[in-house]
Amino acid sequence: MSEGRRKAAPVRRRGKRHWALRVLGWMAALFFLGVIAVSAVFFIGYQTTDIPDPNKAFATNTTTVYFSDGRTPIGSFYDQNRRSVPLSQIPKTVQDAVIAAEDRTFWTNPGISPSGMARAAFNIARGQQLQGGSTITQQYVKIMYLTQERTFSRKFSELFIATKLSREKDKKEILEGYLNTIYFGEGAYGVAAAGDAYFSQSNPAKLSIGEAALLATVLNNPTRFDTDSTEPAVKQRVLDRYRYVLDGMRQTGTITEADYAKWSKAVPPLDKKPKANRFKGVQGFLLDMARKELSRLGVPDDQISGGGLKITTTFDVDLQKKMNASIAERPKKKGDLHIGMASVRPGTGELVAVYGGPDYLKNQLNWATLRARPGSSFKPFAVSAALQNDFNIYSTFQGDSPIEVQGHKLKNEFNKDFGDVTLKEATEQSINTAFYDLVDNQMENGPAELVKAAEAAGIPKTNALERGKDNPSTVLGPDPYASPVEMANAYATFAARGLYVPVHTIKKVDYPGKAQDWTDAKLPRKQTVPQDVADQVNYVLQNVVDGPNGTGKLAKDLDRPVAGKTGTAGGVGVEHRAANTKCDGCKDGSDTLTSWWTGYTAGYKSPTDSKGLSTSVLYRAGKTGESDLDPYSDDPAFFGGNWPLRTWLAFMDPALGSSDKAEFDQPSDDALKDSPMPTNTLTYPPTNPPTNTPTNPPTNTPTNPPTNTPTNPPTNTPTGKPTKTHTPKLPTIPTGGPPTPNGGTVGQ
């Protein structure tokens, strides 16, 4: 047995050696198979990978936005601050500085780095994220053709594309693309933008050796090599990297030993421009509105940001300056008082000036586009509806207070009685009960007809407005129906004798090397209000200014024909809502939440010959625009005939200047055939009020006309502010927070 065992041992040893040899053979075979497989995979990947279309975001340039003259810039849109320059305009010192920093074998390598590939494979094996070490070609591919994600598939796509790109494109072309797309920090993409950002030098040819080397230093990692840092470690890191770049330039013969000695002592001084945000100030609102409209027109976001477009807007630079200046005509007590203002050219839809707030960066709520309760400034649409439903301007309605509508007793401001009044008189004095009588009692489907007329003039169809078709208070606009931009354009429809054109801010869009892409000439124009009806509405709204008891008498100071309407909307200010809840609604309607004046001048002849302006001014208070306005005025309430109208005058007077004082087209004789006075005695402005004008106004009517000081109330107190007693419980005036975007209140 022992001998047998001694003989068996050598057999087992021979088996082990045989097994080891077989393992080594298998490993060698697997290795060669792996090499063949990898080669095959790379070959197949190379053959099947196509160079994709370049990322548009990096193939484009800054889009610039201009005023309507096409010459004066408002600002620019860009996600990248970049300006492309040909390689011929980039000096060799700049080219070689970047090559020395990022890829010293650029001119000779096949577009990829074997060491980078090995590092990528090692990181994959360790389960780590893929990291740098890429050639200039690989970096360019990642920026220009791929995403910035670090994944296995993206990395190998980068390798295949870089290899193919290096074979199919000239290295100079690749370097030019790289130098115009790589990020240098400070918001600058490309060497031209970087020179401007760091040294206020946008011409690469004028960069010094040191400046070129420092730009090449920071592009590796702008955060790690932060030139603004005061930390000693970071400053030393920047200096070491900077010297590394200079050393590479010296080794390639781009600079001499003397150049290296001169520039390597310290990094060159910076000359950075102040960081001015393009959306700062009033013009930020203009840019924001233009950008939103471009998006609505279907211009892709990447084109808006960096398509190198020339955007010409409808904003008139001179009128915009005058509007900005007019805001100074406001109550001395500013606090959280907000003004929204917009001016539209009738018959064109062109928004020529807009004021959304003093600084877009500080508050991005645009008070010119944020919808609000229009109050009595909605009554002209009721006039239009009445005239299209067999009423005329001398049809009579109940002016006494209160009036019962759907079981609710609704009253005039201060519960004043006016007797039976004509539609013309009711508009002149803004008599609530007369309009309730018209819309809710006498006109069939009155609220729906009112909504129809408002939408025809240009008030957008919204959920809030559609609900008004069944609302007994629709005529006073208890819900947020419109913004100053929308009100200005809707009144402009009347000024253009019923011709509606959508309000817009974009005049034309020009693409680089292409003809004009879009113009306002393509806008739809439609006669949405019959011309004779529009003429009568204009006639009635002129009486708001020229009539003996007009709520807009202050507009006479413009010394030319003006038509317009005041409006105030009451409710409960946000600061009083808690107390109102505790007292079961005792404060309903006690605050003024919005105050309007929208007025327009004549001068429209055609869409290409329109010299009038329709301008709307809205006052609101509080952080959300839902606070009480009354503390800002010495009037019984913050009436539209006072400060809103004063601000309007401060703009319209210089805006119109010495232009022709055109008159409105007079209504036809047939339209005035039911007038209580002979039609042949009608003049502009009317010299005598209708015979049924109340001769004894209520004793509480203020008797002193407004002066240039805000302490005296207007002659006739506007009546558009709903009070607790004349606002129906169903539907109630909103008492919650500001309208939500779902209600269509912001930027539409």
XYZ file of C-alpha atoms in Angstrom:
748
model
C 0.000 0.000 0.000
C 2.762 2.383 0.836
C 4.519 1.663 -2.392
C 1.294 2.180 -4.295
C 0.801 5.447 -2.644
C 4.346 6.489 -3.440
C 3.697 5.714 -7.087
C 0.424 7.679 -7.158
C 1.945 10.947 -6.008
C 3.907 11.728 -9.188
C 0.753 11.108 -11.220
C -1.139 13.794 -9.293
C 1.733 16.273 -9.754
C 1.729 15.705 -13.489
C -2.043 16.371 -13.469
C -1.589 19.698 -11.700
C 1.027 20.830 -14.193
C -1.227 19.803 -17.017
C -4.144 21.743 -15.520
C -2.013 24.867 -15.035
C -0.887 24.722 -18.638
C -4.453 24.380 -19.768
C -5.514 27.394 -17.673
C -2.699 29.463 -19.132
C -3.701 28.366 -22.583
C -7.307 29.302 -21.970
C -6.277 32.676 -20.608
C -4.065 33.344 -23.612
C -6.849 32.299 -25.919
C -9.337 34.482 -24.103
C -6.903 37.376 -24.241
C -6.462 37.077 -27.976
C -10.169 36.553 -28.408
C -10.734 39.666 -26.305
C -8.319 41.642 -28.434
C -10.038 40.388 -31.551
C -13.460 41.117 -30.034
C -12.487 44.607 -28.926
C -10.967 45.283 -32.327
C -14.071 43.948 -33.984
C -16.330 45.976 -31.737
C -14.305 49.120 -32.355
C -14.238 48.455 -36.093
C -17.958 47.783 -36.213
C -18.632 50.769 -33.951
C -16.466 52.977 -36.091
C -18.123 51.827 -39.282
C -21.663 52.111 -37.980
C -21.281 55.417 -36.119
C -22.232 58.488 -38.105
C -21.216 61.996 -37.194
C -24.508 63.495 -35.968
C -25.806 66.983 -36.619
C -24.106 69.586 -34.425
C -25.867 70.721 -31.284
C -27.689 73.841 -32.384
C -27.068 75.550 -29.056
C -23.355 75.680 -29.854
C -23.709 76.361 -33.552
C -25.440 79.675 -33.024
C -24.790 83.214 -31.822
C -26.373 85.767 -29.526
C -29.863 86.968 -30.447
C -30.303 90.734 -30.146
C -33.620 92.468 -29.494
C -34.261 95.947 -30.873
C -36.843 98.683 -30.523
C -39.165 99.266 -33.470
C -36.555 101.360 -35.319
C -34.464 98.215 -35.790
C -31.354 100.089 -34.642
C -31.672 100.795 -30.919
C -31.031 97.632 -28.883
C -33.214 96.694 -25.938
C -30.973 93.824 -24.935
C -30.122 90.283 -25.900
C -31.209 86.709 -25.384
C -28.558 84.127 -24.751
C -27.834 81.092 -22.702
C -24.290 81.479 -23.963
C -22.279 84.662 -24.312
C -20.520 83.777 -27.540
C -19.366 85.301 -30.801
C -17.779 83.135 -33.471
C -14.538 84.210 -35.154
C -12.656 82.396 -37.929
C -9.367 80.700 -37.080
C -7.555 83.188 -39.292
C -8.448 85.909 -36.789
C -7.180 83.939 -33.797
C -3.386 84.431 -33.454
C -1.005 81.511 -33.090
C -0.198 82.481 -29.510
C -3.851 81.935 -28.537
C -4.139 78.691 -30.494
C -0.929 77.280 -29.051
C -1.784 78.366 -25.521
C -4.942 76.275 -25.635
C -3.132 73.331 -27.248
C -0.386 73.530 -24.603
C -3.006 73.474 -21.875
C -5.348 70.784 -23.185
C -3.776 68.510 -25.821
C -0.111 68.877 -26.706
C -0.320 66.092 -29.324
C -3.356 67.632 -31.026
C -1.749 68.014 -34.447
C -0.527 64.399 -34.566
C -2.982 62.252 -32.573
C -5.855 60.367 -34.246
C -8.441 62.322 -32.293
C -8.421 60.047 -29.277
C -6.103 59.415 -26.346
C -5.140 55.768 -25.643
C -4.298 56.723 -22.068
C -7.686 58.354 -21.760
C -9.315 55.197 -23.082
C -7.388 53.090 -20.560
C -8.409 55.406 -17.742
C -12.034 55.219 -18.862
C -11.904 51.405 -18.903
C -10.318 51.356 -15.449
C -12.990 53.643 -14.046
C -15.706 51.485 -15.579
C -14.177 48.402 -13.959
C -14.198 50.157 -10.607
C -17.800 51.272 -11.093
C -16.833 54.934 -11.042
C -18.039 57.810 -13.159
C -16.225 58.386 -16.418
C -13.813 61.299 -16.222
C -11.645 63.602 -18.337
C -8.279 63.228 -19.987
C -9.872 63.744 -23.388
C -8.204 65.246 -26.420
C -9.334 68.564 -27.885
C -11.172 66.581 -30.546
C -12.982 64.521 -27.913
C -13.924 67.639 -25.940
C -15.212 69.248 -29.109
C -17.259 66.158 -29.962
C -18.784 66.103 -26.478
C -19.822 69.751 -26.763
C -20.815 69.860 -30.395
C -22.372 66.473 -31.018
C -23.218 64.783 -27.726
C -24.635 65.492 -24.282
C -22.616 66.320 -21.179
C -23.655 63.136 -19.369
C -20.910 60.717 -18.260
C -22.010 57.250 -19.213
C -20.485 54.193 -20.836
C -22.404 54.578 -24.082
C -21.748 58.311 -24.368
C -18.019 57.839 -23.750
C -17.608 55.246 -26.463
C -19.756 57.253 -28.864
C -17.337 60.092 -28.181
C -14.374 57.853 -29.077
C -15.910 56.634 -32.325
C -17.032 60.088 -33.439
C -13.732 61.711 -32.451
C -11.775 59.150 -34.453
C -13.987 59.543 -37.490
C -14.074 63.331 -37.185
C -10.285 63.478 -37.001
C -10.052 61.467 -40.234
C -12.773 63.313 -42.129
C -12.166 66.914 -41.045
C -9.107 69.107 -41.180
C -7.548 69.693 -37.770
C -7.755 73.435 -38.308
C -11.514 73.167 -38.724
C -11.791 71.171 -35.497
C -9.621 73.684 -33.618
C -11.680 76.599 -34.918
C -14.899 74.959 -33.751
C -13.384 74.165 -30.372
C -12.083 77.694 -29.787
C -15.549 79.081 -30.539
C -17.515 76.698 -28.283
C -15.428 75.859 -25.212
C -16.535 77.425 -21.924
C -14.070 79.809 -20.268
C -16.145 80.784 -17.248
C -17.708 84.204 -16.594
C -20.597 83.140 -18.842
C -18.280 83.237 -21.853
C -18.291 80.556 -24.529
C -15.496 80.855 -27.080
C -12.268 82.788 -27.045
C -13.742 86.064 -28.342
C -16.334 86.223 -25.553
C -13.718 85.126 -23.010
C -11.331 87.915 -23.989
C -14.121 90.406 -23.571
C -15.224 88.933 -20.228
C -11.772 88.787 -18.620
C -9.877 91.635 -20.294
C -12.542 93.781 -22.007
C -10.936 92.761 -25.271
C -13.237 91.021 -27.738
C -10.637 90.839 -30.504
C -8.458 87.735 -29.937
C -5.721 89.240 -32.112
C -5.131 91.915 -29.477
C -4.647 89.536 -26.558
C -1.162 89.502 -25.049
C 0.830 86.305 -24.500
C -0.016 86.359 -20.812
C -3.704 86.970 -21.451
C -3.839 84.101 -23.928
C -2.125 81.806 -21.429
C -4.485 82.769 -18.617
C -7.555 82.085 -20.761
C -6.091 78.677 -21.583
C -5.516 78.172 -17.857
C -9.096 78.745 -16.740
C -10.850 76.777 -19.497
C -9.696 73.506 -17.945
C -11.925 74.165 -14.935
C -13.162 77.747 -14.395
C -14.255 76.977 -10.851
C -11.046 75.264 -9.786
C -8.927 77.971 -11.426
C -10.981 80.894 -10.171
C -9.157 84.111 -11.043
C -11.259 86.125 -8.564
C -10.391 83.998 -5.545
C -8.372 85.593 -2.764
C -7.478 82.244 -1.177
C -3.699 81.689 -1.302
C -4.082 78.033 -2.298
C -6.317 78.886 -5.242
C -4.113 81.765 -6.329
C -1.093 79.472 -6.298
C -3.010 76.815 -8.200
C -3.849 79.343 -10.899
C -0.250 80.539 -11.097
C 1.090 76.969 -11.373
C -1.338 76.091 -14.140
C -0.597 79.376 -15.912
C 3.135 78.623 -15.861
C 2.436 75.097 -17.118
C 0.719 76.600 -20.159
C 3.545 79.058 -20.783
C 6.054 76.230 -20.488
C 4.204 74.248 -23.137
C 4.240 77.279 -25.424
C 7.977 77.608 -24.853
C 8.577 73.934 -25.660
C 6.719 74.193 -28.954
C 8.625 77.317 -29.890
C 5.597 79.601 -29.810
C 7.314 81.897 -27.315
C 10.969 82.492 -26.523
C 12.856 82.006 -23.280
C 12.704 85.752 -22.807
C 8.922 85.716 -23.272
C 8.592 82.959 -20.719
C 10.759 84.828 -18.214
C 8.710 87.983 -18.703
C 5.231 86.521 -18.474
C 5.723 83.734 -15.941
C 6.390 86.092 -13.030
C 2.702 86.662 -12.373
C -0.675 86.282 -14.028
C -1.709 89.343 -16.063
C -4.109 91.832 -14.430
C -7.795 91.361 -15.181
C -10.097 93.993 -16.655
C -13.537 92.500 -16.195
C -16.671 94.332 -17.202
C -19.353 94.969 -14.595
C -21.799 92.109 -14.524
C -24.911 93.848 -15.841
C -27.873 91.527 -16.102
C -29.740 91.960 -19.357
C -33.119 91.809 -17.588
C -32.382 94.598 -15.131
C -34.731 97.573 -14.888
C -37.846 98.417 -16.903
C -36.387 96.934 -20.084
C -36.308 93.514 -18.454
C -40.096 93.422 -18.798
C -39.832 94.273 -22.492
C -37.344 91.455 -23.068
C -39.436 88.996 -21.097
C -42.590 89.854 -23.046
C -40.760 89.602 -26.371
C -39.285 86.242 -25.451
C -42.667 84.838 -24.439
C -44.237 86.009 -27.665
C -41.451 84.487 -29.761
C -42.166 81.194 -28.038
C -45.883 81.546 -28.810
C -44.974 82.194 -32.446
C -43.216 78.852 -32.535
C -39.609 80.033 -32.549
C -37.593 77.247 -30.844
C -36.025 78.139 -27.510
C -32.499 77.443 -28.724
C -33.050 79.871 -31.579
C -34.444 82.480 -29.196
C -31.452 82.142 -26.881
C -28.661 81.803 -29.357
C -29.943 81.779 -32.918
C -28.112 84.927 -33.880
C -31.509 86.422 -34.664
C -32.318 90.074 -35.068
C -35.614 90.662 -33.285
C -37.393 93.916 -34.061
C -40.141 94.650 -31.569
C -43.094 97.014 -31.691
C -41.771 99.033 -28.750
C -41.086 102.628 -29.745
C -37.911 103.835 -28.046
C -39.114 107.441 -27.762
C -42.563 106.519 -26.444
C -41.043 104.036 -24.020
C -38.822 106.749 -22.556
C -41.840 109.017 -22.166
C -43.830 106.270 -20.459
C -40.984 105.537 -18.053
C -40.852 109.245 -17.187
C -44.644 109.536 -16.752
C -44.581 107.193 -13.742
C -43.247 110.101 -11.712
C -46.795 111.509 -11.774
C -48.065 109.397 -8.915
C -48.946 109.758 -5.218
C -46.066 110.857 -3.032
C -46.774 107.968 -0.685
C -45.330 105.118 -2.731
C -44.906 102.186 -0.384
C -46.180 99.052 -2.094
C -48.063 100.991 -4.766
C -47.846 99.491 -8.259
C -48.559 100.940 -11.690
C -49.239 98.898 -14.806
C -49.374 100.830 -18.049
C -49.644 99.965 -21.732
C -50.114 101.869 -24.969
C -51.334 100.369 -28.252
C -51.476 101.858 -31.757
C -55.138 101.462 -32.893
C -55.704 99.308 -35.949
C -52.231 97.768 -35.775
C -52.175 95.843 -32.502
C -48.682 97.206 -31.900
C -47.773 97.534 -28.235
C -45.645 100.661 -28.529
C -44.829 101.163 -24.842
C -45.360 99.248 -21.633
C -44.539 99.705 -17.974
C -44.664 96.544 -15.895
C -42.640 97.752 -12.929
C -39.390 99.564 -12.055
C -37.051 96.543 -12.084
C -37.737 93.079 -13.469
C -34.996 91.557 -11.326
C -36.502 92.815 -8.076
C -40.100 91.867 -8.867
C -41.020 89.791 -11.896
C -44.758 90.421 -11.509
C -45.604 92.408 -14.632
C -48.380 94.760 -13.560
C -49.101 95.566 -17.215
C -49.882 91.945 -18.117
C -51.281 90.712 -14.795
C -55.073 90.559 -15.022
C -57.186 92.442 -12.515
C -60.781 93.395 -11.778
C -61.704 96.083 -14.342
C -64.622 97.541 -12.406
C -66.535 100.167 -14.371
C -63.945 100.232 -17.152
C -65.845 97.167 -18.408
C -68.978 99.220 -19.069
C -68.030 100.275 -22.630
C -68.466 96.647 -23.672
C -71.981 96.794 -22.250
C -72.583 99.886 -24.396
C -71.358 97.969 -27.445
C -73.577 95.001 -26.593
C -76.610 97.265 -26.111
C -76.110 98.980 -29.462
C -75.981 95.582 -31.146
C -79.173 94.477 -29.408
C -81.667 97.126 -30.547
C -80.852 99.757 -27.912
C -79.450 103.186 -28.679
C -77.442 105.751 -26.759
C -80.633 107.515 -25.679
C -82.423 104.420 -24.406
C -83.338 105.024 -20.770
C -82.567 102.966 -17.701
C -83.089 103.123 -13.959
C -80.539 105.385 -12.313
C -82.005 105.303 -8.813
C -80.450 103.202 -6.102
C -80.977 100.402 -5.205
C -82.069 98.099 -8.014
C -83.093 94.493 -7.553
C -81.345 91.874 -9.708
C -81.934 88.161 -9.206
C -83.098 88.771 -5.659
C -80.172 91.016 -4.784
C -80.396 94.743 -4.066
C -77.559 96.484 -5.883
C -76.680 100.123 -5.282
C -74.758 103.040 -6.699
C -71.673 104.420 -5.062
C -72.754 106.359 -1.968
C -76.290 105.092 -2.735
C -76.983 108.101 -4.984
C -80.174 108.465 -7.034
C -80.070 109.765 -10.609
C -83.603 109.098 -11.831
C -84.145 107.700 -15.311
C -81.017 108.219 -17.370
C -79.951 107.560 -20.941
C -77.212 105.108 -21.826
C -75.064 108.103 -22.708
C -75.617 109.708 -19.309
C -75.145 106.437 -17.469
C -71.741 106.033 -19.113
C -70.752 109.654 -18.553
C -71.427 109.426 -14.815
C -70.711 105.678 -14.473
C -74.094 104.922 -12.920
C -74.079 101.335 -11.739
C -77.815 100.743 -11.405
C -78.458 101.853 -14.992
C -76.003 99.248 -16.266
C -77.475 96.581 -14.003
C -80.865 97.482 -15.446
C -79.498 97.230 -18.996
C -77.501 94.022 -18.674
C -79.475 92.061 -16.105
C -83.059 93.263 -16.619
C -83.686 94.687 -20.084
C -81.242 93.000 -22.478
C -82.046 89.392 -23.308
C -79.183 87.154 -22.158
C -77.510 90.356 -21.066
C -74.425 88.984 -19.264
C -73.710 86.605 -22.157
C -74.125 89.415 -24.693
C -71.788 91.579 -22.619
C -69.141 88.844 -22.562
C -69.563 88.356 -26.304
C -69.024 92.068 -26.938
C -65.956 92.199 -24.677
C -64.363 89.239 -26.422
C -65.143 90.746 -29.823
C -63.281 93.906 -28.839
C -60.248 91.911 -27.761
C -60.657 90.846 -24.130
C -59.321 87.265 -24.121
C -61.675 84.385 -23.492
C -60.821 83.098 -20.005
C -62.556 80.905 -17.458
C -63.281 83.933 -15.294
C -64.875 85.830 -18.173
C -66.863 82.822 -19.359
C -68.306 82.475 -15.864
C -69.512 86.038 -16.260
C -72.150 84.887 -18.729
C -74.252 83.893 -15.724
C -73.050 86.575 -13.327
C -75.346 89.483 -12.433
C -72.269 91.601 -11.608
C -70.356 90.990 -14.847
C -70.831 94.555 -16.008
C -68.700 95.764 -13.078
C -65.962 93.215 -13.683
C -65.912 91.617 -10.210
C -63.390 89.002 -11.392
C -59.928 89.463 -12.937
C -60.932 89.776 -16.576
C -58.202 91.859 -18.184
C -54.760 93.414 -17.948
C -53.761 96.958 -18.972
C -52.260 95.543 -22.195
C -55.549 93.817 -23.016
C -57.709 96.791 -22.036
C -55.604 99.164 -24.137
C -56.008 96.903 -27.149
C -59.736 96.328 -26.626
C -60.353 100.086 -26.456
C -58.084 100.433 -29.503
C -60.629 98.310 -31.395
C -63.188 101.059 -30.790
C -60.636 103.701 -31.797
C -60.040 101.804 -35.071
C -63.781 101.868 -35.770
C -64.273 98.238 -34.825
C -61.203 96.730 -36.512
C -59.552 94.213 -34.200
C -55.874 93.268 -34.481
C -54.229 91.013 -31.889
C -51.940 92.926 -29.566
C -48.337 91.910 -30.115
C -44.742 92.872 -29.340
C -42.825 91.298 -32.240
C -42.591 93.227 -35.484
C -40.233 90.972 -37.401
C -37.658 88.240 -37.000
C -34.578 88.056 -39.190
C -32.355 84.983 -39.332
C -28.649 85.204 -40.280
C -28.321 85.098 -44.034
C -32.062 84.686 -44.506
C -34.865 86.968 -45.477
C -37.404 88.236 -43.002
C -39.089 85.274 -41.370
C -42.177 86.789 -39.730
C -43.807 90.204 -39.769
C -46.784 91.871 -38.192
C -48.272 92.114 -41.698
C -49.277 88.468 -41.270
C -51.469 89.238 -38.270
C -55.193 88.644 -38.659
C -57.295 91.778 -38.945
C -61.025 91.470 -38.484
C -64.002 93.799 -38.222
C -65.276 92.390 -34.932
C -67.384 95.410 -33.965
C -69.680 96.986 -36.574
C -68.267 100.326 -37.657
C -71.399 102.283 -36.800
C -71.444 100.692 -33.332
C -67.787 101.591 -32.731
C -68.489 105.187 -33.790
C -71.304 105.411 -31.253
C -69.170 103.901 -28.485
C -66.512 106.506 -29.249
C -69.153 109.220 -29.154
C -70.422 108.043 -25.757
C -66.925 107.675 -24.276
C -66.005 111.184 -25.427
C -68.835 112.374 -23.233
C -67.047 110.799 -20.221
C -64.451 113.519 -20.833
C -66.507 116.380 -22.284
C -69.872 115.866 -20.614
C -70.901 118.199 -17.794
C -70.722 115.394 -15.245
C -68.055 113.214 -16.853
C -65.890 111.134 -14.543
C -62.896 111.668 -16.848
C -63.075 115.465 -17.162
C -59.401 115.825 -16.307
C -58.543 114.345 -19.732
C -59.640 117.667 -21.274
C -56.161 118.890 -20.374
C -54.847 116.939 -23.356
C -56.498 119.598 -25.521
C -57.664 117.211 -28.212
C -60.589 114.789 -28.635
C -60.323 111.974 -26.091
C -62.568 108.999 -25.391
C -62.153 106.861 -22.304
C -63.530 105.351 -19.150
C -62.689 105.274 -15.472
C -62.950 102.150 -13.389
C -62.541 101.131 -9.778
C -63.185 97.735 -8.260
C -63.963 97.213 -4.617
C -63.400 94.256 -2.365
C -61.569 93.358 0.799
C -57.854 94.087 0.916
C -55.605 91.236 1.882
C -54.708 93.021 5.106
C -58.389 93.173 6.136
C -59.517 89.672 5.202
C -58.947 88.047 8.555
C -61.018 90.728 10.284
C -63.673 90.445 7.575
C -64.012 86.747 8.250
C -64.443 87.368 11.976
C -67.173 89.963 11.451
C -69.032 87.831 8.891
C -68.344 90.028 5.872
C -68.782 93.435 7.450
C -65.955 94.826 5.313
C -67.154 93.457 1.966
C -66.513 96.035 -0.744
C -65.035 98.574 1.661
C -61.590 98.721 0.006
C -60.498 99.817 -3.448
C -58.479 97.019 -5.011
C -57.980 98.371 -8.536
C -58.217 101.798 -10.100
C -58.206 102.359 -13.886
C -58.232 104.936 -16.582
C -58.182 103.764 -20.180
C -58.362 106.476 -22.814
C -57.616 106.897 -26.482
C -57.324 109.552 -29.146
C -58.469 109.755 -32.757
C -56.161 109.547 -35.747
C -56.802 106.078 -37.137
C -57.288 105.957 -40.903
C -55.879 102.574 -41.855
C -53.475 99.939 -40.460
C -50.666 101.789 -42.245
C -51.879 105.240 -41.239
C -52.671 105.321 -37.541
C -51.522 108.209 -35.385
C -53.713 107.812 -32.329
C -52.864 105.970 -29.139
C -54.925 103.837 -26.758
C -53.379 103.801 -23.296
C -54.495 102.047 -20.136
C -53.271 102.795 -16.617
C -53.913 100.537 -13.629
C -53.053 101.175 -9.982
C -52.786 98.340 -7.449
C -51.251 97.992 -4.008
C -49.525 95.384 -1.890
C -47.065 92.626 -2.581
C -49.612 90.663 -4.592
C -51.647 93.638 -5.791
C -54.532 92.741 -3.496
C -54.220 95.469 -0.858
C -56.355 98.557 -0.279
C -55.522 101.549 -2.478
C -57.511 104.094 -0.481
C -54.716 105.068 1.966
C -52.730 106.383 -1.012
C -55.307 109.037 -1.912
C -57.064 111.916 -0.162
C -60.211 111.226 -2.199
C -63.134 109.330 -0.654
C -61.720 106.407 -2.608
C -58.820 105.894 -5.023
C -60.824 106.887 -8.099
C -59.702 106.265 -11.679
C -60.485 109.858 -12.596
C -57.675 111.117 -10.373
C -54.239 109.462 -10.201
C -54.630 106.927 -13.014
C -55.809 109.710 -15.312
C -53.022 112.039 -14.161
C -50.408 109.393 -14.933
C -52.081 108.831 -18.305
C -51.838 112.547 -19.095
C -48.183 112.622 -18.083
C -47.530 110.086 -20.828
C -50.029 111.037 -23.516
C -49.232 114.749 -23.571
C -45.556 114.379 -24.555
C -46.258 111.196 -26.529
C -48.664 112.952 -28.888
C -46.857 116.282 -28.817
C -47.900 118.573 -31.636
C -49.356 115.820 -33.802
C -52.577 116.463 -35.670
C -55.499 116.847 -33.265
C -57.728 114.526 -35.229
C -61.403 114.131 -34.438
C -63.357 110.925 -34.190
C -65.830 109.950 -36.902
C -69.271 111.059 -35.831
C -72.116 108.559 -35.571
C -74.544 108.545 -38.454
C -77.784 110.521 -38.330
C -79.683 107.248 -38.160
C -77.759 106.276 -35.038
C -78.849 109.507 -33.396
C -82.418 109.582 -34.674
C -83.833 108.802 -31.231
C -81.950 111.689 -29.672
C -84.086 113.966 -27.513
C -82.387 116.917 -29.216
C -82.478 117.728 -32.942
C -79.697 115.883 -34.748
C -78.655 118.994 -36.656
C -77.624 120.682 -33.426
C -75.108 117.994 -32.462
C -71.582 119.296 -32.375
C -68.286 118.025 -30.995
C -68.182 118.291 -28.114
C -71.918 118.485 -27.409
C -72.800 121.968 -26.281
C -75.848 120.945 -24.272
C -76.664 117.829 -22.304
C -79.800 115.826 -23.109
C -82.947 117.431 -21.740
C -83.523 114.684 -19.211
C -80.224 115.242 -17.458
C -80.988 115.508 -13.730
C -81.060 119.188 -12.814
C -80.565 118.652 -9.135
C -77.706 116.288 -8.487
C -77.480 114.591 -5.097
C -76.234 116.869 -2.416
C -73.289 114.639 -1.646
C -71.833 115.078 -5.125
C -68.504 116.913 -4.794
C -68.730 120.413 -6.277
C -65.067 121.276 -6.739
C -63.338 120.081 -9.903
C -59.997 118.337 -9.502
C -56.929 120.473 -9.522
C -53.313 119.579 -10.071
C -53.041 118.589 -6.453
C -54.318 115.190 -5.428
C -56.202 116.502 -2.429
C -59.421 117.443 -4.257
C -61.616 114.646 -5.601
C -62.884 114.694 -9.201
C -66.032 116.684 -9.912
C -68.189 113.597 -10.114
C -67.274 110.671 -7.999
C -66.824 107.624 -10.258
C -69.273 104.954 -9.404
C -67.467 101.824 -10.442
C -66.291 100.752 -7.007
C -68.617 98.008 -5.741
C -69.608 98.313 -2.107
C -70.876 95.811 0.371
C -74.499 96.691 -0.327
C -74.448 96.634 -4.108
C -72.294 93.560 -4.711
C -74.387 90.387 -4.849
C -73.485 87.561 -2.550
C -73.559 85.165 -5.500
C -71.108 85.393 -7.114
C -68.979 87.210 -4.586
C -66.019 89.411 -5.280
C -62.891 87.272 -4.866
C -61.420 87.666 -1.422
C -58.596 85.152 -1.630
C -55.029 85.627 -2.790
C -54.017 86.866 -6.226
C -55.359 84.948 -9.205
C -53.349 81.861 -10.044
C -51.711 81.064 -13.388
C -54.458 78.492 -13.945
C -56.850 81.367 -13.978
C -54.755 82.936 -16.690
C -53.527 85.953 -14.786
C -49.721 85.978 -15.268
C -47.839 86.926 -18.559
C -50.753 86.088 -20.975
